Short mmCIF file of C-alpha atoms in Angstrom, two decimals:
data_model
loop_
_atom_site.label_atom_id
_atom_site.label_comp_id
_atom_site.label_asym_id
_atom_site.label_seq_id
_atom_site.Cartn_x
_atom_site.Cartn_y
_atom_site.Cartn_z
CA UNK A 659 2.42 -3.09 -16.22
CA UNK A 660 4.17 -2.36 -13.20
CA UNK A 661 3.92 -4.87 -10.07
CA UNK A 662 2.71 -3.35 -6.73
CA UNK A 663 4.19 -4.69 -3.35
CA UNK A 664 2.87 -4.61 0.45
CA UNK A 665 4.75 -5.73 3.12
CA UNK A 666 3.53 -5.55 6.76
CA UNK A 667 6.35 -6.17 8.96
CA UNK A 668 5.05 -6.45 13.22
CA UNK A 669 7.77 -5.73 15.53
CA UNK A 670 8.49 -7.18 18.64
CA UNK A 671 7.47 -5.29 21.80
CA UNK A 672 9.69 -1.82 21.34
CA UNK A 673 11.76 -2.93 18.34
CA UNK A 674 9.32 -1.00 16.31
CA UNK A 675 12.23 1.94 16.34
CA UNK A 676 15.05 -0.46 15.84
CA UNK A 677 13.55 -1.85 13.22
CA UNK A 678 12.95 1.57 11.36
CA UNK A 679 16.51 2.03 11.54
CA UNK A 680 17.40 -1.25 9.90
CA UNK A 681 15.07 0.09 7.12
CA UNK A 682 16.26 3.37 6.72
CA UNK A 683 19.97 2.21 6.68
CA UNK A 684 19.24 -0.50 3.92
CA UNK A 685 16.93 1.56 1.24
CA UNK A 686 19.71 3.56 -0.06
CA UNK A 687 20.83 -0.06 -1.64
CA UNK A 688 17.24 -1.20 -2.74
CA UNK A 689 16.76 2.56 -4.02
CA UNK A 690 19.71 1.70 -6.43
CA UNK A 691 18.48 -1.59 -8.09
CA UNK A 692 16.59 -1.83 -11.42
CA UNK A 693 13.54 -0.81 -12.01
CA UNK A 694 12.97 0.15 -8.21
CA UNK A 695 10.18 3.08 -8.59
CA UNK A 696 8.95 3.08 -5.16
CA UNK A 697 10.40 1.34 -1.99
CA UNK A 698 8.33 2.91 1.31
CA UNK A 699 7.70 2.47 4.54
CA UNK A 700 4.93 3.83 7.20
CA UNK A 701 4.52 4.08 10.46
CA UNK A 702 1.27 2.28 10.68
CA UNK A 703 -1.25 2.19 13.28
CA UNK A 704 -1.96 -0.98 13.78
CA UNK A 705 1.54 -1.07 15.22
CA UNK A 706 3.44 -2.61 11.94
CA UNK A 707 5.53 -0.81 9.51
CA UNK A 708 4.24 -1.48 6.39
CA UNK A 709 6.40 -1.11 3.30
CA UNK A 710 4.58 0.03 -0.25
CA UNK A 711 6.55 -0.95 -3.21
CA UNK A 712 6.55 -0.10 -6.66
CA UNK A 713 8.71 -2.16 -9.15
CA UNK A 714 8.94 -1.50 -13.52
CA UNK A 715 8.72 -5.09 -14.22
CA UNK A 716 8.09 -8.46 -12.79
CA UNK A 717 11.35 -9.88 -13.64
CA UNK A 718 12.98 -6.65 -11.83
CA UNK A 719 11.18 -7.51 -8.36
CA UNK A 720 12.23 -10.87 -8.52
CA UNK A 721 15.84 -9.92 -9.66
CA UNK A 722 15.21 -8.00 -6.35
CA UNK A 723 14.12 -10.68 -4.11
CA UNK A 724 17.07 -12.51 -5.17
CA UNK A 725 19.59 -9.56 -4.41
CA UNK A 726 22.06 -8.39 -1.82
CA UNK A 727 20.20 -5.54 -0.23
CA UNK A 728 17.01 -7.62 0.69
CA UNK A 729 19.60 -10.28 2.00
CA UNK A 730 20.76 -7.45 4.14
CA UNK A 731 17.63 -5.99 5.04
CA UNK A 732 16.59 -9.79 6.31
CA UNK A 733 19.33 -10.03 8.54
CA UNK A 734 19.13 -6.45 10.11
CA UNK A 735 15.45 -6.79 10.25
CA UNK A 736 15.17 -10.37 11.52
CA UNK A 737 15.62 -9.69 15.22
CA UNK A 738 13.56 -6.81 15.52
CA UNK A 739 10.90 -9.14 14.22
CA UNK A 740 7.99 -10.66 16.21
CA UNK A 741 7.04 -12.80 12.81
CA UNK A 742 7.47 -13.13 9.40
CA UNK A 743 6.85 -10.27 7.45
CA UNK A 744 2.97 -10.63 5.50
CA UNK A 745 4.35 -9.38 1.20
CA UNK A 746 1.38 -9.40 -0.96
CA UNK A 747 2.26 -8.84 -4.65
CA UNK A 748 -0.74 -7.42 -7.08
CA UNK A 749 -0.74 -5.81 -10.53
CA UNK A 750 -2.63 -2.24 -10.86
CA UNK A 751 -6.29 -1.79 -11.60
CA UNK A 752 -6.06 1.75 -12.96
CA UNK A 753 -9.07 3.88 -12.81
CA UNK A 754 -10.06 7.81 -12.29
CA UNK A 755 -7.36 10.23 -13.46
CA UNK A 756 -3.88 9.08 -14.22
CA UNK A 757 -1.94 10.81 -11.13
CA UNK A 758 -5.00 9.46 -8.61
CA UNK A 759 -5.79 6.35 -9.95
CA UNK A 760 -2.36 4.65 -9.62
CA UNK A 761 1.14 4.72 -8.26
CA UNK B 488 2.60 15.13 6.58
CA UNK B 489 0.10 13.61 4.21
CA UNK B 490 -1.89 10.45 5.48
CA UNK B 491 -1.22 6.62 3.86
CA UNK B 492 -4.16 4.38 3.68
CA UNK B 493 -4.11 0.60 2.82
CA UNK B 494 -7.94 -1.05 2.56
CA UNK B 495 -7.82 -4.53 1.44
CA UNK B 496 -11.25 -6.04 0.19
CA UNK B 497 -11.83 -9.70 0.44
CA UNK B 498 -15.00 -10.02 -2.45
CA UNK B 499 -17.02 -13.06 -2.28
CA UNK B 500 -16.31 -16.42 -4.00
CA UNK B 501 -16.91 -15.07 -7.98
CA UNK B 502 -17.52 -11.66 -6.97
CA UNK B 503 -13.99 -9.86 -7.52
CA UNK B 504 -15.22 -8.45 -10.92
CA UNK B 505 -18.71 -7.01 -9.82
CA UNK B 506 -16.43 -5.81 -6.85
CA UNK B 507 -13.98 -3.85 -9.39
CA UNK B 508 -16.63 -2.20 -11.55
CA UNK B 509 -18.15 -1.22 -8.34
CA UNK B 510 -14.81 0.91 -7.15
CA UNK B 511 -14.25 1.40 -11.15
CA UNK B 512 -17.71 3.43 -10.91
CA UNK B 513 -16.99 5.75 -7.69
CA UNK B 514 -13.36 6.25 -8.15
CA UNK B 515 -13.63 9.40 -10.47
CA UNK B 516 -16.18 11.12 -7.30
CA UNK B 517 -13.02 10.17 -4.98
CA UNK B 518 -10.95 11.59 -7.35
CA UNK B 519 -12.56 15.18 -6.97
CA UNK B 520 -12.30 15.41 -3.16
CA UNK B 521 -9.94 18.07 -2.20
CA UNK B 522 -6.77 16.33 -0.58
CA UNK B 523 -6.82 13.04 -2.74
CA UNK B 524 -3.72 12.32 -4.25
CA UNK B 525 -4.20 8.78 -4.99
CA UNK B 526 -6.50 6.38 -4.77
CA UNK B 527 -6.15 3.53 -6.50
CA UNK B 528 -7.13 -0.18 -6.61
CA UNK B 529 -5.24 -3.56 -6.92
CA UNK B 530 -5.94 -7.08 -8.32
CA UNK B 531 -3.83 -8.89 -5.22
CA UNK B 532 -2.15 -12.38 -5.82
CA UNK B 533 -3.93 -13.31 -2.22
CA UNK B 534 -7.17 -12.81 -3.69
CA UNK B 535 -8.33 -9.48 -2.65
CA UNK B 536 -8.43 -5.92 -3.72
CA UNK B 537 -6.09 -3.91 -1.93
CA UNK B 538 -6.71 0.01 -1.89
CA UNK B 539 -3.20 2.14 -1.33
CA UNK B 540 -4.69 6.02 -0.88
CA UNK B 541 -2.94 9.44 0.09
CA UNK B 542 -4.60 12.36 1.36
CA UNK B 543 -3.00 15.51 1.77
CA UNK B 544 -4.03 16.20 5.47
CA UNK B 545 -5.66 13.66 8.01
CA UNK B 546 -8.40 16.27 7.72
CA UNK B 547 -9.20 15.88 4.59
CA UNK B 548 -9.05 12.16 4.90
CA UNK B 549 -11.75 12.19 7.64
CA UNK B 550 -14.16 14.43 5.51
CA UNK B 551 -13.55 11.72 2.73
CA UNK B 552 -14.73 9.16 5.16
CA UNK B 553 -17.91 11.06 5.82
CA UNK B 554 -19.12 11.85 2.55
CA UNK B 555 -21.29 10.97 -0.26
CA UNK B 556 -18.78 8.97 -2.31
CA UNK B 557 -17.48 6.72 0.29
CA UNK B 558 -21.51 6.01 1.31
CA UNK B 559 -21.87 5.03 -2.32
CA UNK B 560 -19.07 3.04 -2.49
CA UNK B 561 -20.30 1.17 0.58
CA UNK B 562 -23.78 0.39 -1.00
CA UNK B 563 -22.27 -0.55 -3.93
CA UNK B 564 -19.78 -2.79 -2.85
CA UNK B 565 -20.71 -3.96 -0.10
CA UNK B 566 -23.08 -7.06 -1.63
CA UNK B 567 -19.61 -8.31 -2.89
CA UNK B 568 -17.94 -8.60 0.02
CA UNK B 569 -17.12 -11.41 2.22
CA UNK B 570 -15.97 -9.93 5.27
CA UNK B 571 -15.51 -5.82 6.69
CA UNK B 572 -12.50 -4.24 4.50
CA UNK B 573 -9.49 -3.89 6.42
CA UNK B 574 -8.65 -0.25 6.79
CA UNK B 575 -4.88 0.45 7.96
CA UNK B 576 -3.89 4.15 8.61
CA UNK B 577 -0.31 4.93 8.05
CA UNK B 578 2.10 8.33 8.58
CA UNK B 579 5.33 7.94 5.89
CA UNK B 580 8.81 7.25 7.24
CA UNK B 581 10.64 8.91 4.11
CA UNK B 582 13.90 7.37 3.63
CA UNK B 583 16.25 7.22 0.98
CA UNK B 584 15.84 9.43 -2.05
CA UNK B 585 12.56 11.49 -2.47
CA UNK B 586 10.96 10.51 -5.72
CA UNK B 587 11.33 6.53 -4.42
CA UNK B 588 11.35 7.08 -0.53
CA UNK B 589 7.34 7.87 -0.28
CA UNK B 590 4.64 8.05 -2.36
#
């Protein structure tokens, strides 16, 4: 079973663009790792970007977590950040068809 | 651009399973809607049940929130719930390649 991943991120008063382009210039890396299905992010409006993740295994997210590119990510992000980012982990509940019913 | 929707449901103290077989039982409706891509439902390490849907156009989305399955959803769920769900709209921010850079 694959393990699902939010993460809101709020940015500080007109960071919100600075901090998409500390995203966009770290995925690439995350895109790379093991078991990385799914690393997104939206423009959300309630004023965060909020990051929807999608990882093969449990071990693979942590092996993640761990890594280089989310060390990376922290320190490009960090400034443009008015507080710590809100990651909520869950495991799939699938129901309905296969394509609708889960990532 | 297709629309990203988060909706996290807090269920009442030893209502998260009644809660599940209530989306469980109006999922396959949702499914049928024209524009749904996904909608799908998650057993969250903070407790809830966090939703992640796509719709194809913010059209379709809207005619999703005004009909019959979302009203039965509401009825059905709604004795299980301990507070409003928290509805977050989104617009993707593709980055990276395209299978793992949106949903």
């Amino acid at each position: 079973m694959p393990t699902i991943v939010t993460a809101v991120f709020t940015p500080k008063e007109g960071a919100k663009q600075s901090l998409i382009e500390a995203f966009e210039a770290t995925i690439p890396a995350v895109h790379a790792e093991p078991g990385c299905e799914l690393y997104s992010i939206h423009d959300a409006e309630d004023g965060t970007i909020t990051m929807i993740e999608k990882w093969t295994t449990r071990e693979q997210l942590d092996a993640h977590g761990r890594g280089q590119a989310v060390a990376a990510l922290g320190a490009a992000a960090g400034p443009y950040l008015q507080q710590p980012a809100v990651v909520t982990f869950m495991t799939p509940l699938p129901a309905g068809t296969a394509e609708q019913g889960a990532l």
